[in-house]
Amino acid sequence: MKAVLIISFSFLCSLGCWSQNDTIKLSEPVILSAKPIQPKVETGIIKIDSSTISTYKTQSIAELLHDQSPVFIKSYGPGSIATLSFRGTSASHSKIVWNGIDISNPMLGQTDLSLIPVAFLDRVEIRPGSKSLQISDGAIGGAIALRSSLPIDDTLYANFNQSIGSFGMYSQNMSMGFITGPIKSRIQLFQLYSDNDFEFYNNAIGSPETQRQANASFRRIGAILDLDYQLGLKDTLKTSIWIQGNNRNIPNIMSYQGNNRFENQTDESLRSTLTWIRKTPNYRSEFVSGLNITELVYKNHLQTYDSEVQPLSHSTSTSSSYYNNYSYLRKLNKKLDFSFRGHLNYHEVSNLDDIEQTGYDATRFETGAFASLNQRWSTQLHTTALVKAQYVDAAIQPIIPSFSINWMTNNDIQFSAQLSRNFHLPTLNDLYWIPGGNPELLPETSNMAEIDFQQLLLSRNKTKIRQQIGVHFAEVNNWIQWQPGNFGYWEAQNIRNVQTRGCEHQLQIEHYVLKWKFNYTHHYTFTQSIDQDVMRQLIYTPVHQSKSFLSTSYNEKTVIHYSYTLVGNRNTELSEFQVLPSYGLHNISLMKMIDISKTHFEIRWSIRNILNSQYQTILWRAMPGRNFEFSLALSL
Amino acid sequence: MKVIKYQIVIMIILLSSCKDEEVDNLEFDTANGVFICNEGNFLSGNGSLSFYDPSQKTVSNNVFQGVNGFPLGDVVHSITIYGDKAYIVINNSGKIEVVNQFTFEHEGTISGLTSPREMLIINDEKAYVTDLYDNSIAIVNPSTYEKTGTLDLGTHTESIITDNQYVYVVSWRNNQQLFKIDTDTDRIVDSLDIGFQPNSLATDIHGNLWVAYDGGYQGQTNQSTPGIVKIDPREFQVESRFEPSSGSYDIFDLKINQSGAQLYFLLNSFNSPEENGVYMMNTSDASFPENPIISAGERRFYCLDIDQSNDDIYVTNPQSYTTDGRVYRYDQNAIIIDSFEVKLIPGAFGFQNN
């Protein structure tokens, strides 16, 4: 009965998303393996484990986070840029940390999630708000921690996956690895191409009609090498090298009825980390040295009235970032832990538009450290105090304090509360872009308060129910915004103050019936992110979001997954008129596993947007209707 | 001009993508009003059209989408009124939407343009459309909504004006040229370098041509002092040049009043915001005006225009650029008459009585 009430409450929270919606909508399909899937929940932190991650091998992390986390993914369409928003903050307020280094572009301050393949990841951890302080800087919205982690029990293995899908999509993933003595190694390769020429109904023009998306194809290709070397009982050396190339054509907005225009963007990146870890009974230390080199080339050509192709823009942006992070955790006594983290980073960027002959070169040097004390007052109560300081380009930055209290009544209930302050530096584009960059910009600052509650509601032989509730509040000052200025160009200003508040509810149910396993996860978020000047919800920030995932497996050989994502209304401007309506997406997939001799086969069929809903995540950017994917994977 | 008074009811239809409809009923005079082009945010497709009734001091927003059920498009840049039609130039959607200026009903689309900026109608069968990127001006038929040809200038074009003999057009971005065009032959007859980044033109009572140029932003190649030039169209030479004595400014939106004797323009200072505002200069003045007739104060003036029927001064303030913009209406003595909110980034006006 208690479980029924909890489930009912969880759905009732979602009803706000149903306002003024007369279309049945679908969400992205999520492919599951036969292993039980349980995103592990610590107070406020969500960990998505490898078994869940493995079901998204042909997709980007944008799709994974869209389905499996409470964050909002703002996507311009399949293959197009996708960015992350935590609790109503902007994309630059969120950081992506891979193997301990922040891979956010120092020019833009954000990461395009559509370019990060899930195939290269083994662990994903979502840290909203102040939970990000220990792993990143400037993440006043939150941070996503990504890791490559080698298997520990397969001495020699190889996996291959081939997928084909709608709109001319085909992809291949391959991985091979071995363990010998102290060495573990794995190499992974992937390739993805899509014509992306889906049909959509264009109602943004005077004569609405069904059209086919044009100039939207994309290709991604990449490889990653992971190598672990166990130096002894205490020390481990890890290295990862990730190279990737992406080429995508950018389609026009739906209202465009002009001359032929061609936009294209290529992104190439080389990322590498070298990590030394030492673990003893009393302390743990980790040193990470890394680099992140990227080059982005954007081209915009149009066909003139004379049918010649005229270049409008040919912009090349390169960035080279070098990281050195050291962290140390020590148990001072039975009740007191001390942790320290220091970093020394250097960024060098360059931008040039060959047509306009504008651009800039800039560097940024960052160093900083934090120290924290974790005091265990009893088996139930502990507190953590943290202080962080940074020195960037010869300027001392605001001190960041944080204090949290954690209380566990018993093994079933955990409660935590946290107060903290954070700041986000202007990006290098904000400061130096020509024209419009503003070297006088101040850092954005944030004061945050969070309360999290986690409870194991039910734990029996065949049934487990767990829920987590979080409440948060933050005030962001000196929010940087680009707006039209003098001489017809845009310029960056500290002009906005925003208050964000909200709550997040997560429910997880695991149940077994005979040979059937059922796993259900539901996320609901309520977010108010209010511009204090006009007292309105920020654009593209839904107040309500609801995400449900149900997986069933029979005898660990047949898996069916169903997911439903519901996103509430979103403002597209800070006024009353333009509101994008809510949408919901239904997805389903069926997977069958077959073992023949020593070879393991997985066959998977997926249908996304089952009900062929027409929707927009960004105003007047077309999204695909119903689409299909078929995959065949084999493991040796 | 034929004066027609209509009473219309506007159905405000919200975005058609599965959204419930909200209905707003408004009745007002649509024959003596002012159109305001709201650009919207670049690449967001949320440009719109507002309509203001000066006699009633009422405004209705989103009149195009409200009547026609589909949006205007991306960056509504300018509007040209001719006969019973209004031609709305949608810069980043590559088209011009044509409506009946009294009922706002959609009548046609001129599509296949590159990056249109302003439209000048020569006669019932010919109009020129300037372009931000294309090196040609598009020649279109305003009656059939078809593109009939091009006029190659070798560079992009911005503001355009006619003295009923010739057409004059400036090339703004990274350029300094003024072109003189024969509309019978659709050919350039002359060109003149006048100042870096000319952006707006006006003709006075004596037929002289006036052009404002912004001089470029700090750090831009070829940056120079902004100013205004007076050109004798017969000689096609710069007759006089008026520049501020010192400082870094943006000078734009040059307009003239109905008598053709007073020029108005916007000035924004890079270093001294107290100098920002609307400036007025008599065509007989010998020097650049020193003080604004309307100070911007805390506001940022984005667009200026003069109602030729009564010399009322209209100026816009986009405010935060993601919220509703505001329009201020002054009389010719710079006394405030009215102020009202429109939509995102109001950037151009169209006067039904002009």
CSV table of N, CA and C in Angstrom, one decimal, chain B residues 202-253:
chain,number,residue,atom,x,y,z
B,202,ALA,N,19.3,60.6,-46.2
B,202,ALA,CA,18.1,61.4,-46.2
B,202,ALA,C,18.3,62.4,-47.3
B,203,THR,N,17.2,62.9,-47.8
B,203,THR,CA,17.3,64.1,-48.8
B,203,THR,C,16.5,65.2,-48.2
B,204,ASP,N,17.1,66.4,-48.4
B,204,ASP,CA,16.5,67.6,-47.8
B,204,ASP,C,15.6,68.4,-48.8
B,205,ILE,N,15.1,69.5,-48.4
B,205,ILE,CA,14.1,70.2,-49.2
B,205,ILE,C,14.7,70.7,-50.5
B,206,HIS,N,16.1,70.9,-50.5
B,206,HIS,CA,16.7,71.4,-51.7
B,206,HIS,C,17.3,70.2,-52.6
B,207,GLY,N,17.0,69.0,-52.2
B,207,GLY,CA,17.4,67.9,-53.0
B,207,GLY,C,18.8,67.4,-52.6
B,208,ASN,N,19.4,68.0,-51.6
B,208,ASN,CA,20.7,67.5,-51.2
B,208,ASN,C,20.6,66.2,-50.5
B,209,LEU,N,21.6,65.4,-50.6
B,209,LEU,CA,21.7,64.1,-50.0
B,209,LEU,C,22.5,64.2,-48.7
B,210,TRP,N,22.0,63.6,-47.7
B,210,TRP,CA,22.8,63.6,-46.4
B,210,TRP,C,23.0,62.1,-46.1
B,211,VAL,N,24.2,61.8,-45.6
B,211,VAL,CA,24.5,60.4,-45.3
B,211,VAL,C,25.3,60.4,-43.9
B,212,ALA,N,24.8,59.5,-43.0
B,212,ALA,CA,25.5,59.3,-41.7
B,212,ALA,C,26.4,58.1,-41.8
B,213,TYR,N,27.6,58.1,-41.2
B,213,TYR,CA,28.5,57.0,-41.2
B,213,TYR,C,29.0,56.8,-39.7
B,214,ASP,N,29.2,55.6,-39.3
B,214,ASP,CA,29.5,55.4,-37.9
B,214,ASP,C,31.0,55.3,-37.6
B,215,GLY,N,31.9,55.2,-38.6
B,215,GLY,CA,33.3,55.2,-38.4
B,215,GLY,C,33.9,53.9,-38.0
B,216,GLY,N,33.0,52.9,-37.6
B,216,GLY,CA,33.6,51.6,-37.2
B,216,GLY,C,33.8,51.5,-35.7
B,217,TYR,N,34.0,50.3,-35.2
B,217,TYR,CA,34.2,50.1,-33.7
B,217,TYR,C,35.7,50.2,-33.4
B,218,GLN,N,36.0,50.4,-32.2
B,218,GLN,CA,37.4,50.4,-31.7
B,218,GLN,C,38.1,49.1,-32.0
B,219,GLY,N,39.2,49.2,-32.7
B,219,GLY,CA,39.9,48.0,-33.0
B,219,GLY,C,39.7,47.5,-34.4
B,220,GLN,N,38.6,48.0,-35.1
B,220,GLN,CA,38.3,47.6,-36.4
B,220,GLN,C,39.3,48.2,-37.4
B,221,THR,N,39.7,47.4,-38.4
B,221,THR,CA,40.5,47.9,-39.4
B,221,THR,C,39.8,49.1,-40.2
B,222,ASN,N,40.6,50.2,-40.5
B,222,ASN,CA,40.0,51.3,-41.2
B,222,ASN,C,39.1,52.2,-40.3
B,223,GLN,N,39.1,51.9,-39.0
B,223,GLN,CA,38.2,52.7,-38.1
B,223,GLN,C,38.6,54.2,-38.2
B,224,SER,N,37.5,55.1,-38.2
B,224,SER,CA,37.8,56.5,-38.4
B,224,SER,C,36.7,57.2,-37.6
B,225,THR,N,36.8,58.5,-37.6
B,225,THR,CA,35.8,59.4,-36.9
B,225,THR,C,34.4,59.3,-37.6
B,226,PRO,N,33.3,59.1,-36.8
B,226,PRO,CA,32.0,59.1,-37.5
B,226,PRO,C,31.6,60.5,-37.8
B,227,GLY,N,30.5,60.6,-38.6
B,227,GLY,CA,30.0,61.9,-39.0
B,227,GLY,C,28.9,61.9,-39.9
B,228,ILE,N,28.6,63.0,-40.5
B,228,ILE,CA,27.5,63.2,-41.5
B,228,ILE,C,28.1,64.0,-42.7
B,229,VAL,N,27.7,63.6,-43.9
B,229,VAL,CA,28.2,64.4,-45.0
B,229,VAL,C,26.9,64.9,-45.8
B,230,LYS,N,27.2,66.0,-46.4
B,230,LYS,CA,26.1,66.6,-47.3
B,230,LYS,C,26.7,66.5,-48.7
B,231,ILE,N,25.9,66.0,-49.6
B,231,ILE,CA,26.3,65.7,-51.0
B,231,ILE,C,25.4,66.4,-52.0
B,232,ASP,N,26.0,67.1,-52.9
B,232,ASP,CA,25.2,67.7,-54.0
B,232,ASP,C,25.0,66.6,-55.0
B,233,PRO,N,23.7,66.2,-55.2
B,233,PRO,CA,23.5,65.1,-56.1
B,233,PRO,C,23.9,65.3,-57.6
B,234,ARG,N,23.9,66.6,-57.9
B,234,ARG,CA,24.2,66.9,-59.3
B,234,ARG,C,25.7,66.7,-59.6
B,235,GLU,N,26.5,67.2,-58.7
B,235,GLU,CA,27.9,67.1,-58.8
B,235,GLU,C,28.4,65.7,-58.3
B,236,PHE,N,27.5,65.2,-57.4
B,236,PHE,CA,27.8,63.9,-56.7
B,236,PHE,C,29.2,64.0,-56.0
B,237,GLN,N,29.4,65.0,-55.3
B,237,GLN,CA,30.6,65.2,-54.5
B,237,GLN,C,30.2,65.6,-53.1
B,238,VAL,N,31.1,65.3,-52.1
B,238,VAL,CA,30.8,65.8,-50.8
B,238,VAL,C,31.0,67.3,-50.7
B,239,GLU,N,29.9,67.9,-50.3
B,239,GLU,CA,29.9,69.4,-50.2
B,239,GLU,C,30.4,69.8,-48.8
B,240,SER,N,29.9,69.1,-47.8
B,240,SER,CA,30.2,69.5,-46.4
B,240,SER,C,30.3,68.2,-45.6
B,241,ARG,N,31.1,68.3,-44.5
B,241,ARG,CA,31.3,67.2,-43.6
B,241,ARG,C,31.2,67.7,-42.2
B,242,PHE,N,30.4,66.9,-41.4
B,242,PHE,CA,30.2,67.3,-40.0
B,242,PHE,C,30.6,66.2,-39.1
B,243,GLU,N,31.5,66.4,-38.3
B,243,GLU,CA,32.0,65.4,-37.4
B,243,GLU,C,32.1,65.9,-36.0
B,244,PRO,N,31.9,65.1,-35.0
B,244,PRO,CA,32.1,65.6,-33.6
B,244,PRO,C,33.6,65.9,-33.4
B,245,SER,N,33.8,66.8,-32.5
B,245,SER,CA,35.2,67.3,-32.3
B,245,SER,C,36.1,66.3,-31.7
B,246,SER,N,35.6,65.4,-30.9
B,246,SER,CA,36.4,64.4,-30.3
B,246,SER,C,35.5,63.3,-29.7
B,247,GLY,N,36.1,62.2,-29.3
B,247,GLY,CA,35.4,61.1,-28.7
B,247,GLY,C,35.1,60.0,-29.7
B,248,SER,N,34.6,58.9,-29.2
B,248,SER,CA,34.3,57.7,-30.0
B,248,SER,C,32.8,57.5,-29.9
B,249,TYR,N,32.2,57.5,-31.1
B,249,TYR,CA,30.7,57.5,-31.2
B,249,TYR,C,30.2,56.5,-32.2
B,250,ASP,N,28.9,56.2,-32.1
B,250,ASP,CA,28.2,55.5,-33.1
B,250,ASP,C,27.1,56.4,-33.6
B,251,ILE,N,27.1,56.8,-34.8
B,251,ILE,CA,26.0,57.7,-35.4
B,251,ILE,C,25.2,56.9,-36.4
B,252,PHE,N,23.9,56.9,-36.3
B,252,PHE,CA,23.1,56.1,-37.2
B,252,PHE,C,21.7,56.6,-37.2
B,253,ASP,N,20.9,55.9,-38.0
B,253,ASP,CA,19.5,56.2,-38.2
B,253,ASP,C,19.2,57.7,-38.5
